[in-house]
Amino acid sequence: MDSSFDEFYMQRCLQLAKLGAGNVAPNPMVGAVLVYEGRIIGEGYHRQYGFAHAEVNCVHSVKPEDQHLIPAATMYVSLEPCAHYGKTPPCAELIVSQQISTVVIGCVDTFSQVAGKGIGILKAAGITVRTGVLEAAARELNSRFFTFHEQKRPYIILKWAQNADGFMAGADGRPVRISNPLTDRLVHRWRSEEMGILVGTNTAVADNPRLNNRLWTGKDPVRIVIDRTLKTPREYHLWHGPATLFITAEQAEKQDTAEMVTADFSQPLLPQLMKILHDRRILSVLVEGGAHVLREMTEAGLWDEARVIIGDNPFALGVKAPVLPHALLKETQILESDQILFYRNIKEEKTA
């Protein structure tokens, strides 16, 4: 088949996969399409963690009058079909049972329990397999998943708001309104798409933040607070509501939805933090501050994306925003009075 047709249908797989954002982690986002003689007869995506995968939903979407076409159809899937029994049976075995003749895959799954095994099952059954179609886009779609499994840490997104003079808070460290209400809603959408959200002690104490996505829909992220001596007042929002992990040197019992995780603050903290989050299968973290935590992350090169909101509040003194090393500007977005800059860490891209 002409490679342009493969890319056309794979693009549809990627479109479908994105619909699972915020609902499928720690699983990857996956889309699948069944094509018979240039006609899509079925399509599906992984909708929610613990439920049917994309390939299953794709096969089940085929209308009764088209089901006899399935063995002669080509299945396009954005990620290698799974080969292990988890919360659902292996998708590779489903494809074999449906006698689908050809499977086209966006990228190989490097997760150790799959890692080529799904492709092996398909080929052993005599199925024609083509791989690497829109591979870069397929890996980019699941950059959180691949970073987690390949680098043994969450995918890190830095986020802050600053004014045109580069200040992100007032001179006394107190929060200052910078972004507009429309951008606030966008930030809450970002929160709904990540598994965790991180702040340091100063932000927790000064802002009394909720760190939920009340201006959007979907699940709240796990709130992660670096608070060595548990200075965050017990009546603050972070002790109640959605789950919170306090990274601390103190020994304390779990309170309501807040859990204390002990770290050794006499040793470098960031490697310990990455291991704690990896062990808890938190694939991605949105780091919202404050300035000290953001600088620690940038200086360590421990970030994958940064989203910088530039508002029009013209205060001339305050806390300076971090400087991003090895940053590549990928996109600029305008939301009314705010400008949003999207960066990628090109050093991490080269070493990944």
PDB file of N, CA, C and O in Angstrom, residues 217-281:
ATOM      1  N   THR A 217     -12.942  20.027  33.883  1.00  0.00           N
ATOM      2  CA  THR A 217     -13.564  18.743  34.203  1.00  0.00           C
ATOM      3  C   THR A 217     -12.483  17.686  34.374  1.00  0.00           C
ATOM      4  O   THR A 217     -11.316  17.920  34.078  1.00  0.00           O
ATOM      5  N   GLY A 218     -12.872  16.512  34.826  1.00  0.00           N
ATOM      6  CA  GLY A 218     -11.934  15.408  34.945  1.00  0.00           C
ATOM      7  C   GLY A 218     -11.349  15.271  36.333  1.00  0.00           C
ATOM      8  O   GLY A 218     -11.725  15.970  37.274  1.00  0.00           O
ATOM      9  N   LYS A 219     -10.387  14.341  36.439  1.00  0.00           N
ATOM     10  CA  LYS A 219      -9.801  14.022  37.741  1.00  0.00           C
ATOM     11  C   LYS A 219      -8.850  15.122  38.204  1.00  0.00           C
ATOM     12  O   LYS A 219      -8.163  15.747  37.402  1.00  0.00           O
ATOM     13  N   ASP A 220      -8.816  15.331  39.518  1.00  0.00           N
ATOM     14  CA  ASP A 220      -7.805  16.219  40.095  1.00  0.00           C
ATOM     15  C   ASP A 220      -6.466  15.488  40.128  1.00  0.00           C
ATOM     16  O   ASP A 220      -6.414  14.275  40.378  1.00  0.00           O
ATOM     17  N   PRO A 221      -5.363  16.194  39.915  1.00  0.00           N
ATOM     18  CA  PRO A 221      -4.055  15.551  40.050  1.00  0.00           C
ATOM     19  C   PRO A 221      -3.718  15.296  41.519  1.00  0.00           C
ATOM     20  O   PRO A 221      -4.289  15.927  42.419  1.00  0.00           O
ATOM     21  N   VAL A 222      -2.815  14.365  41.757  1.00  0.00           N
ATOM     22  CA  VAL A 222      -2.281  14.175  43.104  1.00  0.00           C
ATOM     23  C   VAL A 222      -1.441  15.404  43.449  1.00  0.00           C
ATOM     24  O   VAL A 222      -0.563  15.809  42.693  1.00  0.00           O
ATOM     25  N   ARG A 223      -1.723  16.009  44.586  1.00  0.00           N
ATOM     26  CA  ARG A 223      -0.995  17.208  44.998  1.00  0.00           C
ATOM     27  C   ARG A 223       0.274  16.794  45.743  1.00  0.00           C
ATOM     28  O   ARG A 223       0.221  15.978  46.660  1.00  0.00           O
ATOM     29  N   ILE A 224       1.398  17.356  45.340  1.00  0.00           N
ATOM     30  CA  ILE A 224       2.701  16.996  45.913  1.00  0.00           C
ATOM     31  C   ILE A 224       3.316  18.270  46.481  1.00  0.00           C
ATOM     32  O   ILE A 224       3.472  19.266  45.765  1.00  0.00           O
ATOM     33  N   VAL A 225       3.653  18.250  47.755  1.00  0.00           N
ATOM     34  CA  VAL A 225       4.170  19.434  48.441  1.00  0.00           C
ATOM     35  C   VAL A 225       5.517  19.102  49.079  1.00  0.00           C
ATOM     36  O   VAL A 225       5.597  18.178  49.899  1.00  0.00           O
ATOM     37  N   ILE A 226       6.553  19.840  48.690  1.00  0.00           N
ATOM     38  CA  ILE A 226       7.839  19.702  49.371  1.00  0.00           C
ATOM     39  C   ILE A 226       7.805  20.595  50.607  1.00  0.00           C
ATOM     40  O   ILE A 226       7.796  21.816  50.505  1.00  0.00           O
ATOM     41  N   ASP A 227       7.748  19.970  51.768  1.00  0.00           N
ATOM     42  CA  ASP A 227       7.578  20.720  53.020  1.00  0.00           C
ATOM     43  C   ASP A 227       8.378  20.005  54.109  1.00  0.00           C
ATOM     44  O   ASP A 227       7.859  19.140  54.826  1.00  0.00           O
ATOM     45  N   ARG A 228       9.628  20.372  54.238  1.00  0.00           N
ATOM     46  CA  ARG A 228      10.562  19.637  55.102  1.00  0.00           C
ATOM     47  C   ARG A 228      10.079  19.554  56.546  1.00  0.00           C
ATOM     48  O   ARG A 228      10.154  18.512  57.176  1.00  0.00           O
ATOM     49  N   THR A 229       9.579  20.646  57.110  1.00  0.00           N
ATOM     50  CA  THR A 229       9.179  20.669  58.524  1.00  0.00           C
ATOM     51  C   THR A 229       7.666  20.737  58.708  1.00  0.00           C
ATOM     52  O   THR A 229       7.187  21.034  59.803  1.00  0.00           O
ATOM     53  N   LEU A 230       6.910  20.469  57.660  1.00  0.00           N
ATOM     54  CA  LEU A 230       5.442  20.513  57.701  1.00  0.00           C
ATOM     55  C   LEU A 230       4.938  21.854  58.213  1.00  0.00           C
ATOM     56  O   LEU A 230       4.130  21.940  59.148  1.00  0.00           O
ATOM     57  N   LYS A 231       5.395  22.921  57.569  1.00  0.00           N
ATOM     58  CA  LYS A 231       4.985  24.277  57.937  1.00  0.00           C
ATOM     59  C   LYS A 231       3.596  24.629  57.417  1.00  0.00           C
ATOM     60  O   LYS A 231       2.991  25.589  57.881  1.00  0.00           O
ATOM     61  N   THR A 232       3.095  23.894  56.443  1.00  0.00           N
ATOM     62  CA  THR A 232       1.783  24.205  55.883  1.00  0.00           C
ATOM     63  C   THR A 232       0.720  24.072  56.975  1.00  0.00           C
ATOM     64  O   THR A 232       0.537  22.984  57.537  1.00  0.00           O
ATOM     65  N   PRO A 233       0.008  25.139  57.311  1.00  0.00           N
ATOM     66  CA  PRO A 233      -0.990  25.072  58.386  1.00  0.00           C
ATOM     67  C   PRO A 233      -2.040  23.995  58.141  1.00  0.00           C
ATOM     68  O   PRO A 233      -2.498  23.800  57.007  1.00  0.00           O
ATOM     69  N   ARG A 234      -2.408  23.299  59.198  1.00  0.00           N
ATOM     70  CA  ARG A 234      -3.310  22.148  59.074  1.00  0.00           C
ATOM     71  C   ARG A 234      -4.713  22.521  58.614  1.00  0.00           C
ATOM     72  O   ARG A 234      -5.466  21.646  58.166  1.00  0.00           O
ATOM     73  N   GLU A 235      -5.074  23.795  58.731  1.00  0.00           N
ATOM     74  CA  GLU A 235      -6.412  24.187  58.256  1.00  0.00           C
ATOM     75  C   GLU A 235      -6.409  24.540  56.769  1.00  0.00           C
ATOM     76  O   GLU A 235      -7.468  24.820  56.190  1.00  0.00           O
ATOM     77  N   TYR A 236      -5.254  24.513  56.110  1.00  0.00           N
ATOM     78  CA  TYR A 236      -5.156  24.889  54.701  1.00  0.00           C
ATOM     79  C   TYR A 236      -5.755  23.805  53.794  1.00  0.00           C
ATOM     80  O   TYR A 236      -5.917  22.641  54.180  1.00  0.00           O
ATOM     81  N   HIS A 237      -6.069  24.220  52.567  1.00  0.00           N
ATOM     82  CA  HIS A 237      -6.719  23.332  51.604  1.00  0.00           C
ATOM     83  C   HIS A 237      -5.924  22.065  51.338  1.00  0.00           C
ATOM     84  O   HIS A 237      -6.510  21.002  51.090  1.00  0.00           O
ATOM     85  N   LEU A 238      -4.596  22.153  51.345  1.00  0.00           N
ATOM     86  CA  LEU A 238      -3.772  21.011  50.957  1.00  0.00           C
ATOM     87  C   LEU A 238      -3.905  19.820  51.903  1.00  0.00           C
ATOM     88  O   LEU A 238      -3.538  18.696  51.542  1.00  0.00           O
ATOM     89  N   TRP A 239      -4.419  20.046  53.091  1.00  0.00           N
ATOM     90  CA  TRP A 239      -4.624  18.957  54.040  1.00  0.00           C
ATOM     91  C   TRP A 239      -5.977  18.267  53.844  1.00  0.00           C
ATOM     92  O   TRP A 239      -6.269  17.270  54.512  1.00  0.00           O
ATOM     93  N   HIS A 240      -6.792  18.777  52.940  1.00  0.00           N
ATOM     94  CA  HIS A 240      -8.152  18.260  52.764  1.00  0.00           C
ATOM     95  C   HIS A 240      -8.467  18.194  51.264  1.00  0.00           C
ATOM     96  O   HIS A 240      -7.817  18.820  50.444  1.00  0.00           O
ATOM     97  N   GLY A 241      -9.500  17.449  50.922  1.00  0.00           N
ATOM     98  CA  GLY A 241      -9.902  17.381  49.523  1.00  0.00           C
ATOM     99  C   GLY A 241      -9.139  16.311  48.770  1.00  0.00           C
ATOM    100  O   GLY A 241      -8.949  15.196  49.271  1.00  0.00           O
ATOM    101  N   PRO A 242      -8.667  16.623  47.551  1.00  0.00           N
ATOM    102  CA  PRO A 242      -7.925  15.626  46.763  1.00  0.00           C
ATOM    103  C   PRO A 242      -6.682  15.134  47.489  1.00  0.00           C
ATOM    104  O   PRO A 242      -6.178  15.780  48.413  1.00  0.00           O
ATOM    105  N   ALA A 243      -6.158  13.991  47.052  1.00  0.00           N
ATOM    106  CA  ALA A 243      -4.997  13.382  47.699  1.00  0.00           C
ATOM    107  C   ALA A 243      -3.781  14.305  47.639  1.00  0.00           C
ATOM    108  O   ALA A 243      -3.524  14.972  46.631  1.00  0.00           O
ATOM    109  N   THR A 244      -3.026  14.343  48.746  1.00  0.00           N
ATOM    110  CA  THR A 244      -1.815  15.139  48.832  1.00  0.00           C
ATOM    111  C   THR A 244      -0.680  14.292  49.390  1.00  0.00           C
ATOM    112  O   THR A 244      -0.874  13.550  50.354  1.00  0.00           O
ATOM    113  N   LEU A 245       0.495  14.405  48.777  1.00  0.00           N
ATOM    114  CA  LEU A 245       1.715  13.810  49.309  1.00  0.00           C
ATOM    115  C   LEU A 245       2.600  14.930  49.833  1.00  0.00           C
ATOM    116  O   LEU A 245       2.998  15.816  49.068  1.00  0.00           O
ATOM    117  N   PHE A 246       2.879  14.924  51.110  1.00  0.00           N
ATOM    118  CA  PHE A 246       3.836  15.867  51.684  1.00  0.00           C
ATOM    119  C   PHE A 246       5.210  15.186  51.728  1.00  0.00           C
ATOM    120  O   PHE A 246       5.365  14.160  52.395  1.00  0.00           O
ATOM    121  N   ILE A 247       6.162  15.736  51.001  1.00  0.00           N
ATOM    122  CA  ILE A 247       7.533  15.236  51.042  1.00  0.00           C
ATOM    123  C   ILE A 247       8.231  15.967  52.181  1.00  0.00           C
ATOM    124  O   ILE A 247       8.428  17.181  52.122  1.00  0.00           O
ATOM    125  N   THR A 248       8.579  15.252  53.228  1.00  0.00           N
ATOM    126  CA  THR A 248       8.970  15.899  54.472  1.00  0.00           C
ATOM    127  C   THR A 248      10.056  15.111  55.194  1.00  0.00           C
ATOM    128  O   THR A 248      10.280  13.919  54.902  1.00  0.00           O
ATOM    129  N   ALA A 249      10.726  15.780  56.123  1.00  0.00           N
ATOM    130  CA  ALA A 249      11.683  15.100  57.003  1.00  0.00           C
ATOM    131  C   ALA A 249      11.021  14.657  58.294  1.00  0.00           C
ATOM    132  O   ALA A 249      11.634  13.953  59.110  1.00  0.00           O
ATOM    133  N   GLU A 250       9.770  15.069  58.498  1.00  0.00           N
ATOM    134  CA  GLU A 250       9.051  14.780  59.739  1.00  0.00           C
ATOM    135  C   GLU A 250       8.353  13.422  59.671  1.00  0.00           C
ATOM    136  O   GLU A 250       7.980  12.949  58.592  1.00  0.00           O
ATOM    137  N   GLN A 251       8.164  12.838  60.820  1.00  0.00           N
ATOM    138  CA  GLN A 251       7.367  11.622  60.934  1.00  0.00           C
ATOM    139  C   GLN A 251       5.964  12.025  61.379  1.00  0.00           C
ATOM    140  O   GLN A 251       5.806  12.703  62.394  1.00  0.00           O
ATOM    141  N   ALA A 252       4.967  11.652  60.618  1.00  0.00           N
ATOM    142  CA  ALA A 252       3.595  12.022  60.971  1.00  0.00           C
ATOM    143  C   ALA A 252       2.628  11.020  60.371  1.00  0.00           C
ATOM    144  O   ALA A 252       2.904  10.407  59.334  1.00  0.00           O
ATOM    145  N   GLU A 253       1.504  10.864  61.027  1.00  0.00           N
ATOM    146  CA  GLU A 253       0.470   9.959  60.544  1.00  0.00           C
ATOM    147  C   GLU A 253      -0.319  10.611  59.409  1.00  0.00           C
ATOM    148  O   GLU A 253      -0.398  11.836  59.301  1.00  0.00           O
ATOM    149  N   LYS A 254      -0.909   9.775  58.576  1.00  0.00           N
ATOM    150  CA  LYS A 254      -1.781  10.267  57.517  1.00  0.00           C
ATOM    151  C   LYS A 254      -2.946  11.035  58.120  1.00  0.00           C
ATOM    152  O   LYS A 254      -3.506  10.630  59.141  1.00  0.00           O
ATOM    153  N   GLN A 255      -3.274  12.179  57.515  1.00  0.00           N
ATOM    154  CA  GLN A 255      -4.384  12.998  57.996  1.00  0.00           C
ATOM    155  C   GLN A 255      -5.362  13.233  56.859  1.00  0.00           C
ATOM    156  O   GLN A 255      -5.003  13.810  55.844  1.00  0.00           O
ATOM    157  N   ASP A 256      -6.592  12.779  57.032  1.00  0.00           N
ATOM    158  CA  ASP A 256      -7.613  12.941  56.005  1.00  0.00           C
ATOM    159  C   ASP A 256      -7.079  12.349  54.695  1.00  0.00           C
ATOM    160  O   ASP A 256      -6.770  11.167  54.639  1.00  0.00           O
ATOM    161  N   THR A 257      -6.919  13.148  53.645  1.00  0.00           N
ATOM    162  CA  THR A 257      -6.403  12.652  52.375  1.00  0.00           C
ATOM    163  C   THR A 257      -4.926  12.980  52.181  1.00  0.00           C
ATOM    164  O   THR A 257      -4.385  12.808  51.094  1.00  0.00           O
ATOM    165  N   ALA A 258      -4.272  13.464  53.235  1.00  0.00           N
ATOM    166  CA  ALA A 258      -2.862  13.863  53.145  1.00  0.00           C
ATOM    167  C   ALA A 258      -1.970  12.774  53.724  1.00  0.00           C
ATOM    168  O   ALA A 258      -2.206  12.271  54.822  1.00  0.00           O
ATOM    169  N   GLU A 259      -0.941  12.431  52.969  1.00  0.00           N
ATOM    170  CA  GLU A 259       0.003  11.397  53.376  1.00  0.00           C
ATOM    171  C   GLU A 259       1.405  11.983  53.449  1.00  0.00           C
ATOM    172  O   GLU A 259       1.818  12.731  52.567  1.00  0.00           O
ATOM    173  N   MET A 260       2.149  11.635  54.490  1.00  0.00           N
ATOM    174  CA  MET A 260       3.524  12.105  54.650  1.00  0.00           C
ATOM    175  C   MET A 260       4.489  11.061  54.115  1.00  0.00           C
ATOM    176  O   MET A 260       4.386   9.877  54.463  1.00  0.00           O
ATOM    177  N   VAL A 261       5.421  11.506  53.259  1.00  0.00           N
ATOM    178  CA  VAL A 261       6.450  10.632  52.715  1.00  0.00           C
ATOM    179  C   VAL A 261       7.797  11.195  53.149  1.00  0.00           C
ATOM    180  O   VAL A 261       8.143  12.335  52.824  1.00  0.00           O
ATOM    181  N   THR A 262       8.555  10.405  53.904  1.00  0.00           N
ATOM    182  CA  THR A 262       9.792  10.889  54.492  1.00  0.00           C
ATOM    183  C   THR A 262      10.939  10.839  53.490  1.00  0.00           C
ATOM    184  O   THR A 262      11.128   9.839  52.789  1.00  0.00           O
ATOM    185  N   ALA A 263      11.707  11.936  53.427  1.00  0.00           N
ATOM    186  CA  ALA A 263      12.895  12.016  52.582  1.00  0.00           C
ATOM    187  C   ALA A 263      14.059  12.507  53.427  1.00  0.00           C
ATOM    188  O   ALA A 263      13.869  13.125  54.487  1.00  0.00           O
ATOM    189  N   ASP A 264      15.279  12.247  52.959  1.00  0.00           N
ATOM    190  CA  ASP A 264      16.485  12.682  53.654  1.00  0.00           C
ATOM    191  C   ASP A 264      16.929  14.019  53.069  1.00  0.00           C
ATOM    192  O   ASP A 264      17.552  14.074  52.011  1.00  0.00           O
ATOM    193  N   PHE A 265      16.614  15.107  53.763  1.00  0.00           N
ATOM    194  CA  PHE A 265      16.899  16.440  53.250  1.00  0.00           C
ATOM    195  C   PHE A 265      18.370  16.825  53.398  1.00  0.00           C
ATOM    196  O   PHE A 265      18.773  17.882  52.938  1.00  0.00           O
ATOM    197  N   SER A 266      19.176  15.961  54.014  1.00  0.00           N
ATOM    198  CA  SER A 266      20.619  16.213  54.050  1.00  0.00           C
ATOM    199  C   SER A 266      21.298  15.747  52.774  1.00  0.00           C
ATOM    200  O   SER A 266      22.476  16.020  52.552  1.00  0.00           O
ATOM    201  N   GLN A 267      20.548  15.022  51.956  1.00  0.00           N
ATOM    202  CA  GLN A 267      21.036  14.539  50.668  1.00  0.00           C
ATOM    203  C   GLN A 267      20.271  15.242  49.549  1.00  0.00           C
ATOM    204  O   GLN A 267      19.212  15.834  49.773  1.00  0.00           O
ATOM    205  N   PRO A 268      20.812  15.225  48.309  1.00  0.00           N
ATOM    206  CA  PRO A 268      20.075  15.840  47.198  1.00  0.00           C
ATOM    207  C   PRO A 268      18.641  15.322  47.131  1.00  0.00           C
ATOM    208  O   PRO A 268      18.408  14.105  47.126  1.00  0.00           O
ATOM    209  N   LEU A 269      17.697  16.259  47.099  1.00  0.00           N
ATOM    210  CA  LEU A 269      16.291  15.869  47.218  1.00  0.00           C
ATOM    211  C   LEU A 269      15.682  15.404  45.897  1.00  0.00           C
ATOM    212  O   LEU A 269      14.862  14.481  45.880  1.00  0.00           O
ATOM    213  N   LEU A 270      16.050  16.043  44.783  1.00  0.00           N
ATOM    214  CA  LEU A 270      15.362  15.753  43.525  1.00  0.00           C
ATOM    215  C   LEU A 270      15.477  14.285  43.105  1.00  0.00           C
ATOM    216  O   LEU A 270      14.465  13.706  42.679  1.00  0.00           O
ATOM    217  N   PRO A 271      16.644  13.638  43.215  1.00  0.00           N
ATOM    218  CA  PRO A 271      16.670  12.208  42.876  1.00  0.00           C
ATOM    219  C   PRO A 271      15.741  11.380  43.759  1.00  0.00           C
ATOM    220  O   PRO A 271      15.091  10.439  43.275  1.00  0.00           O
ATOM    221  N   GLN A 272      15.667  11.727  45.041  1.00  0.00           N
ATOM    222  CA  GLN A 272      14.747  11.010  45.935  1.00  0.00           C
ATOM    223  C   GLN A 272      13.302  11.237  45.522  1.00  0.00           C
ATOM    224  O   GLN A 272      12.488  10.309  45.526  1.00  0.00           O
ATOM    225  N   LEU A 273      12.996  12.486  45.170  1.00  0.00           N
ATOM    226  CA  LEU A 273      11.631  12.810  44.763  1.00  0.00           C
ATOM    227  C   LEU A 273      11.236  12.047  43.512  1.00  0.00           C
ATOM    228  O   LEU A 273      10.122  11.506  43.419  1.00  0.00           O
ATOM    229  N   MET A 274      12.145  11.975  42.530  1.00  0.00           N
ATOM    230  CA  MET A 274      11.841  11.247  41.297  1.00  0.00           C
ATOM    231  C   MET A 274      11.574   9.773  41.585  1.00  0.00           C
ATOM    232  O   MET A 274      10.670   9.167  41.000  1.00  0.00           O
ATOM    233  N   LYS A 275      12.338   9.186  42.496  1.00  0.00           N
ATOM    234  CA  LYS A 275      12.125   7.776  42.830  1.00  0.00           C
ATOM    235  C   LYS A 275      10.791   7.577  43.553  1.00  0.00           C
ATOM    236  O   LYS A 275      10.059   6.609  43.278  1.00  0.00           O
ATOM    237  N   ILE A 276      10.483   8.479  44.484  1.00  0.00           N
ATOM    238  CA  ILE A 276       9.201   8.384  45.195  1.00  0.00           C
ATOM    239  C   ILE A 276       8.033   8.404  44.204  1.00  0.00           C
ATOM    240  O   ILE A 276       7.108   7.588  44.282  1.00  0.00           O
ATOM    241  N   LEU A 277       8.085   9.336  43.258  1.00  0.00           N
ATOM    242  CA  LEU A 277       6.982   9.473  42.312  1.00  0.00           C
ATOM    243  C   LEU A 277       6.955   8.314  41.327  1.00  0.00           C
ATOM    244  O   LEU A 277       5.875   7.853  40.928  1.00  0.00           O
ATOM    245  N   HIS A 278       8.134   7.832  40.927  1.00  0.00           N
ATOM    246  CA  HIS A 278       8.182   6.682  40.028  1.00  0.00           C
ATOM    247  C   HIS A 278       7.609   5.449  40.718  1.00  0.00           C
ATOM    248  O   HIS A 278       6.825   4.695  40.122  1.00  0.00           O
ATOM    249  N   ASP A 279       7.982   5.240  41.981  1.00  0.00           N
ATOM    250  CA  ASP A 279       7.474   4.077  42.718  1.00  0.00           C
ATOM    251  C   ASP A 279       5.954   4.114  42.861  1.00  0.00           C
ATOM    252  O   ASP A 279       5.309   3.058  42.941  1.00  0.00           O
ATOM    253  N   ARG A 280       5.388   5.320  42.876  1.00  0.00           N
ATOM    254  CA  ARG A 280       3.941   5.469  43.005  1.00  0.00           C
ATOM    255  C   ARG A 280       3.240   5.563  41.650  1.00  0.00           C
ATOM    256  O   ARG A 280       2.055   5.868  41.574  1.00  0.00           O
ATOM    257  N   ARG A 281       3.984   5.327  40.592  1.00  0.00           N
ATOM    258  CA  ARG A 281       3.454   5.297  39.223  1.00  0.00           C
ATOM    259  C   ARG A 281       2.777   6.610  38.842  1.00  0.00           C
ATOM    260  O   ARG A 281       1.727   6.625  38.191  1.00  0.00           O
TER     261      ARG A 281
END
